[in-house]
Amino acid sequence: AILERADLETSLREAISGSQLLLFYQPQVTDGNRVTGAEALVRWKHPRRGMVSPADFIPLAEETGLILGLGNWVLNTACNQLAAWAHQPEFAALTLAVNVSAKQFHETDFVDQVSEALVRSGARARHLKLELTESLLVTDVDAIVEKMYALKAKGVGFSLDDFGTGYSSLTYLKRLPLDQLKIDQSFVRNILVD
């Protein structure tokens, strides 16, 4: 198991610096089936293993610190896609949500990283939505709010994913400049019967 994990870590390092990572775009739709945007989902196409499940490589990336390089690749690739969509009338108004890990968000230069990705790609900031998880809110909420407002001032939107999975607090919601709240399925699964 240790050898397998070490091999997977080495392969993930190569994937981040090579061309094995892919972004898939899951549509976000209204109740009238109108597409309003998409969520960027990272996938890994390993040369020998085939498609590696994010459940296998995201936790590994978090544990090893590779999430920073992975997250940076996702952010830059998503911004490039947004810039390409801007030239296609059927996609120009779409937003693109990008998941951001707590480690990535806590980087001291995170606001600069996002700004640089937008400038380098030519993407419109108002079409980028950063998707955060509640685990981010465990430490230093004031610094988090400050970064969020700095990015909001540039036009970037925010979504809070899996609200209610353990760190939920309505007090936090009042302080965070959120555009979207994604309630965890455990709250809504049985809504019609319970």
mmCIF file of C-alpha atoms in Angstrom:
data_model
loop_
_atom_site.group_PDB
_atom_site.id
_atom_site.type_symbol
_atom_site.label_atom_id
_atom_site.label_comp_id
_atom_site.label_asym_id
_atom_site.label_seq_id
_atom_site.Cartn_x
_atom_site.Cartn_y
_atom_site.Cartn_z
ATOM 1 C CA ALA A 1 0.000 0.000 0.000
ATOM 2 C CA ILE A 2 2.887 2.348 0.808
ATOM 3 C CA LEU A 3 4.581 1.610 -2.520
ATOM 4 C CA GLU A 4 1.280 2.117 -4.364
ATOM 5 C CA ARG A 5 0.737 5.471 -2.640
ATOM 6 C CA ALA A 6 4.318 6.592 -3.370
ATOM 7 C CA ASP A 7 3.904 5.624 -7.019
ATOM 8 C CA LEU A 8 0.602 7.502 -7.223
ATOM 9 C CA GLU A 9 2.201 10.603 -5.656
ATOM 10 C CA THR A 10 5.102 10.521 -8.133
ATOM 11 C CA SER A 11 2.656 10.053 -10.998
ATOM 12 C CA LEU A 12 0.519 12.946 -9.764
ATOM 13 C CA ARG A 13 3.572 15.239 -9.704
ATOM 14 C CA GLU A 14 4.212 14.276 -13.338
ATOM 15 C CA ALA A 15 0.540 14.766 -14.235
ATOM 16 C CA ILE A 16 0.499 18.324 -12.863
ATOM 17 C CA SER A 17 3.620 19.311 -14.781
ATOM 18 C CA GLY A 18 2.671 17.317 -17.891
ATOM 19 C CA SER A 19 -0.494 17.088 -19.932
ATOM 20 C CA GLN A 20 -2.446 14.349 -18.149
ATOM 21 C CA LEU A 21 -4.979 16.588 -16.399
ATOM 22 C CA LEU A 22 -8.292 17.484 -17.995
ATOM 23 C CA LEU A 23 -11.113 19.817 -17.065
ATOM 24 C CA PHE A 24 -14.665 18.659 -17.618
ATOM 25 C CA TYR A 25 -17.483 21.187 -17.457
ATOM 26 C CA GLN A 26 -20.666 20.189 -15.640
ATOM 27 C CA PRO A 27 -23.536 22.469 -16.693
ATOM 28 C CA GLN A 28 -25.392 24.492 -14.084
ATOM 29 C CA VAL A 29 -29.029 24.921 -15.095
ATOM 30 C CA THR A 30 -32.126 26.754 -13.908
ATOM 31 C CA ASP A 31 -35.412 25.009 -13.199
ATOM 32 C CA GLY A 32 -36.352 25.860 -16.795
ATOM 33 C CA ASN A 33 -33.330 23.880 -18.093
ATOM 34 C CA ARG A 34 -31.522 27.039 -19.195
ATOM 35 C CA VAL A 35 -27.746 26.680 -18.823
ATOM 36 C CA THR A 36 -26.376 29.579 -16.771
ATOM 37 C CA GLY A 37 -22.858 28.336 -16.258
ATOM 38 C CA ALA A 38 -20.699 25.350 -15.520
ATOM 39 C CA GLU A 39 -18.546 23.884 -12.794
ATOM 40 C CA ALA A 40 -14.993 22.900 -13.683
ATOM 41 C CA LEU A 41 -14.223 19.329 -12.611
ATOM 42 C CA VAL A 42 -10.621 18.141 -12.759
ATOM 43 C CA ARG A 43 -9.919 14.661 -14.071
ATOM 44 C CA TRP A 44 -6.669 12.746 -14.430
ATOM 45 C CA LYS A 45 -6.006 10.597 -17.476
ATOM 46 C CA HIS A 46 -3.056 8.454 -16.424
ATOM 47 C CA PRO A 47 -1.071 6.867 -19.308
ATOM 48 C CA ARG A 48 -1.186 3.369 -17.719
ATOM 49 C CA ARG A 49 -4.086 3.455 -15.254
ATOM 50 C CA GLY A 50 -6.568 5.282 -17.462
ATOM 51 C CA MET A 51 -8.953 7.679 -15.742
ATOM 52 C CA VAL A 52 -8.061 8.068 -12.059
ATOM 53 C CA SER A 53 -10.952 8.972 -9.782
ATOM 54 C CA PRO A 54 -10.754 12.373 -8.054
ATOM 55 C CA ALA A 55 -11.616 10.453 -4.865
ATOM 56 C CA ASP A 56 -8.193 8.795 -5.249
ATOM 57 C CA PHE A 57 -6.028 11.773 -6.140
ATOM 58 C CA ILE A 58 -7.591 14.876 -4.522
ATOM 59 C CA PRO A 59 -7.049 13.645 -0.920
ATOM 60 C CA LEU A 60 -3.496 12.651 -1.873
ATOM 61 C CA ALA A 61 -2.911 16.097 -3.371
ATOM 62 C CA GLU A 62 -4.227 17.698 -0.160
ATOM 63 C CA GLU A 63 -1.991 15.550 2.075
ATOM 64 C CA THR A 64 1.182 16.102 0.058
ATOM 65 C CA GLY A 65 0.773 19.797 -0.743
ATOM 66 C CA LEU A 66 0.395 19.031 -4.455
ATOM 67 C CA ILE A 67 -3.042 20.633 -4.214
ATOM 68 C CA LEU A 68 -1.369 24.031 -4.667
ATOM 69 C CA GLY A 69 0.055 23.156 -8.080
ATOM 70 C CA LEU A 70 -3.094 21.269 -9.033
ATOM 71 C CA GLY A 71 -5.339 24.142 -7.957
ATOM 72 C CA ASN A 72 -3.216 26.654 -9.831
ATOM 73 C CA TRP A 73 -3.430 24.539 -12.998
ATOM 74 C CA VAL A 74 -7.218 24.284 -12.650
ATOM 75 C CA LEU A 75 -7.596 28.035 -12.071
ATOM 76 C CA ASN A 76 -5.463 28.978 -15.079
ATOM 77 C CA THR A 77 -7.067 26.399 -17.368
ATOM 78 C CA ALA A 78 -10.558 27.520 -16.322
ATOM 79 C CA CYS A 79 -9.694 31.176 -16.955
ATOM 80 C CA ASN A 80 -8.384 30.250 -20.412
ATOM 81 C CA GLN A 81 -11.675 28.453 -21.095
ATOM 82 C CA LEU A 82 -13.683 31.485 -19.952
ATOM 83 C CA ALA A 83 -11.674 33.687 -22.309
ATOM 84 C CA ALA A 84 -12.361 31.268 -25.195
ATOM 85 C CA TRP A 85 -16.085 31.168 -24.367
ATOM 86 C CA ALA A 86 -16.229 34.979 -24.472
ATOM 87 C CA HIS A 87 -15.724 34.779 -28.257
ATOM 88 C CA GLN A 88 -18.616 32.351 -28.768
ATOM 89 C CA PRO A 89 -22.052 34.000 -28.517
ATOM 90 C CA GLU A 90 -23.761 30.889 -27.107
ATOM 91 C CA PHE A 91 -21.216 30.672 -24.248
ATOM 92 C CA ALA A 92 -20.224 34.308 -23.669
ATOM 93 C CA ALA A 93 -22.632 34.917 -20.762
ATOM 94 C CA LEU A 94 -21.813 31.711 -18.855
ATOM 95 C CA THR A 95 -20.107 31.693 -15.476
ATOM 96 C CA LEU A 96 -17.531 29.090 -14.568
ATOM 97 C CA ALA A 97 -17.211 27.788 -11.004
ATOM 98 C CA VAL A 98 -13.794 26.595 -9.850
ATOM 99 C CA ASN A 99 -13.276 24.652 -6.636
ATOM 100 C CA VAL A 100 -10.611 26.130 -4.392
ATOM 101 C CA SER A 101 -9.027 24.145 -1.571
ATOM 102 C CA ALA A 102 -8.564 25.660 1.860
ATOM 103 C CA LYS A 103 -4.769 25.370 1.491
ATOM 104 C CA GLN A 104 -4.879 27.210 -1.813
ATOM 105 C CA PHE A 105 -7.123 29.965 -0.467
ATOM 106 C CA HIS A 106 -4.883 30.453 2.592
ATOM 107 C CA GLU A 107 -1.826 31.154 0.412
ATOM 108 C CA THR A 108 -0.709 34.712 1.181
ATOM 109 C CA ASP A 109 -0.682 35.649 -2.510
ATOM 110 C CA PHE A 110 -3.960 33.940 -3.456
ATOM 111 C CA VAL A 111 -5.665 37.191 -4.508
ATOM 112 C CA ASP A 112 -2.678 37.950 -6.755
ATOM 113 C CA GLN A 113 -2.767 34.429 -8.224
ATOM 114 C CA VAL A 114 -6.413 34.852 -9.227
ATOM 115 C CA SER A 115 -5.791 38.348 -10.594
ATOM 116 C CA GLU A 116 -2.829 37.141 -12.641
ATOM 117 C CA ALA A 117 -4.802 34.193 -14.052
ATOM 118 C CA LEU A 118 -7.549 36.587 -15.165
ATOM 119 C CA VAL A 119 -5.143 39.096 -16.718
ATOM 120 C CA ARG A 120 -2.996 36.440 -18.412
ATOM 121 C CA SER A 121 -6.021 34.705 -19.948
ATOM 122 C CA GLY A 122 -8.106 37.793 -20.702
ATOM 123 C CA ALA A 123 -11.113 36.231 -18.931
ATOM 124 C CA ARG A 124 -13.784 38.466 -17.452
ATOM 125 C CA ALA A 125 -13.671 38.388 -13.657
ATOM 126 C CA ARG A 126 -17.454 38.596 -13.355
ATOM 127 C CA HIS A 127 -17.740 35.225 -15.112
ATOM 128 C CA LEU A 128 -15.435 33.470 -12.641
ATOM 129 C CA LYS A 129 -16.970 31.976 -9.505
ATOM 130 C CA LEU A 130 -14.708 30.520 -6.824
ATOM 131 C CA GLU A 131 -16.297 27.637 -4.978
ATOM 132 C CA LEU A 132 -15.259 27.274 -1.352
ATOM 133 C CA THR A 133 -16.068 24.592 1.187
ATOM 134 C CA GLU A 134 -17.080 25.078 4.791
ATOM 135 C CA SER A 135 -13.795 23.584 6.007
ATOM 136 C CA LEU A 136 -12.195 26.846 4.906
ATOM 137 C CA LEU A 137 -14.130 28.674 7.619
ATOM 138 C CA VAL A 138 -12.479 26.834 10.501
ATOM 139 C CA THR A 139 -9.579 29.264 10.895
ATOM 140 C CA ASP A 140 -9.064 33.015 10.587
ATOM 141 C CA VAL A 141 -12.450 34.051 9.221
ATOM 142 C CA ASP A 142 -11.410 37.732 9.172
ATOM 143 C CA ALA A 143 -8.547 37.019 6.722
ATOM 144 C CA ILE A 144 -10.884 34.910 4.584
ATOM 145 C CA VAL A 145 -13.496 37.664 4.426
ATOM 146 C CA GLU A 146 -10.800 40.208 3.558
ATOM 147 C CA LYS A 147 -9.562 38.103 0.623
ATOM 148 C CA MET A 148 -13.108 37.492 -0.556
ATOM 149 C CA TYR A 149 -13.898 41.216 -0.576
ATOM 150 C CA ALA A 150 -10.627 41.965 -2.399
ATOM 151 C CA LEU A 151 -11.628 39.513 -5.134
ATOM 152 C CA LYS A 152 -15.272 40.692 -5.126
ATOM 153 C CA ALA A 153 -13.971 44.204 -5.834
ATOM 154 C CA LYS A 154 -12.420 42.787 -9.015
ATOM 155 C CA GLY A 155 -15.740 41.177 -9.988
ATOM 156 C CA VAL A 156 -15.090 37.568 -8.939
ATOM 157 C CA GLY A 157 -18.092 35.687 -7.510
ATOM 158 C CA PHE A 158 -18.238 33.153 -4.681
ATOM 159 C CA SER A 159 -20.139 29.985 -3.952
ATOM 160 C CA LEU A 160 -20.144 28.012 -0.701
ATOM 161 C CA ASP A 161 -20.316 24.279 -1.394
ATOM 162 C CA ASP A 162 -21.816 21.545 0.808
ATOM 163 C CA PHE A 163 -23.276 23.957 3.336
ATOM 164 C CA GLY A 164 -24.240 22.083 6.490
ATOM 165 C CA THR A 165 -21.644 19.302 6.450
ATOM 166 C CA GLY A 166 -20.101 20.116 9.786
ATOM 167 C CA TYR A 167 -18.889 23.691 10.101
ATOM 168 C CA SER A 168 -22.118 25.444 9.221
ATOM 169 C CA SER A 169 -22.995 28.650 10.952
ATOM 170 C CA LEU A 170 -25.578 31.174 9.887
ATOM 171 C CA THR A 171 -23.361 33.820 11.495
ATOM 172 C CA TYR A 172 -20.658 33.078 8.909
ATOM 173 C CA LEU A 173 -23.156 33.420 6.095
ATOM 174 C CA LYS A 174 -23.945 36.980 7.148
ATOM 175 C CA ARG A 175 -20.248 37.921 6.953
ATOM 176 C CA LEU A 176 -19.336 36.227 3.684
ATOM 177 C CA PRO A 177 -19.951 37.955 0.337
ATOM 178 C CA LEU A 178 -21.519 34.886 -1.279
ATOM 179 C CA ASP A 179 -23.366 34.764 -4.589
ATOM 180 C CA GLN A 180 -24.462 31.153 -4.254
ATOM 181 C CA LEU A 181 -25.053 28.688 -1.442
ATOM 182 C CA LYS A 182 -25.028 24.989 -2.270
ATOM 183 C CA ILE A 183 -26.842 23.109 0.481
ATOM 184 C CA ASP A 184 -25.536 19.632 1.214
ATOM 185 C CA GLN A 185 -27.756 16.841 -0.113
ATOM 186 C CA SER A 186 -28.194 15.391 3.393
ATOM 187 C CA PHE A 187 -30.456 18.377 4.151
ATOM 188 C CA VAL A 188 -32.631 18.086 1.072
ATOM 189 C CA ARG A 189 -32.621 14.377 0.189
ATOM 190 C CA ASN A 190 -35.901 13.646 2.024
ATOM 191 C CA ILE A 191 -37.435 17.115 1.841
ATOM 192 C CA LEU A 192 -40.714 15.875 0.348
ATOM 193 C CA VAL A 193 -41.312 13.298 3.067
ATOM 194 C CA ASP A 194 -39.524 14.749 6.110
#
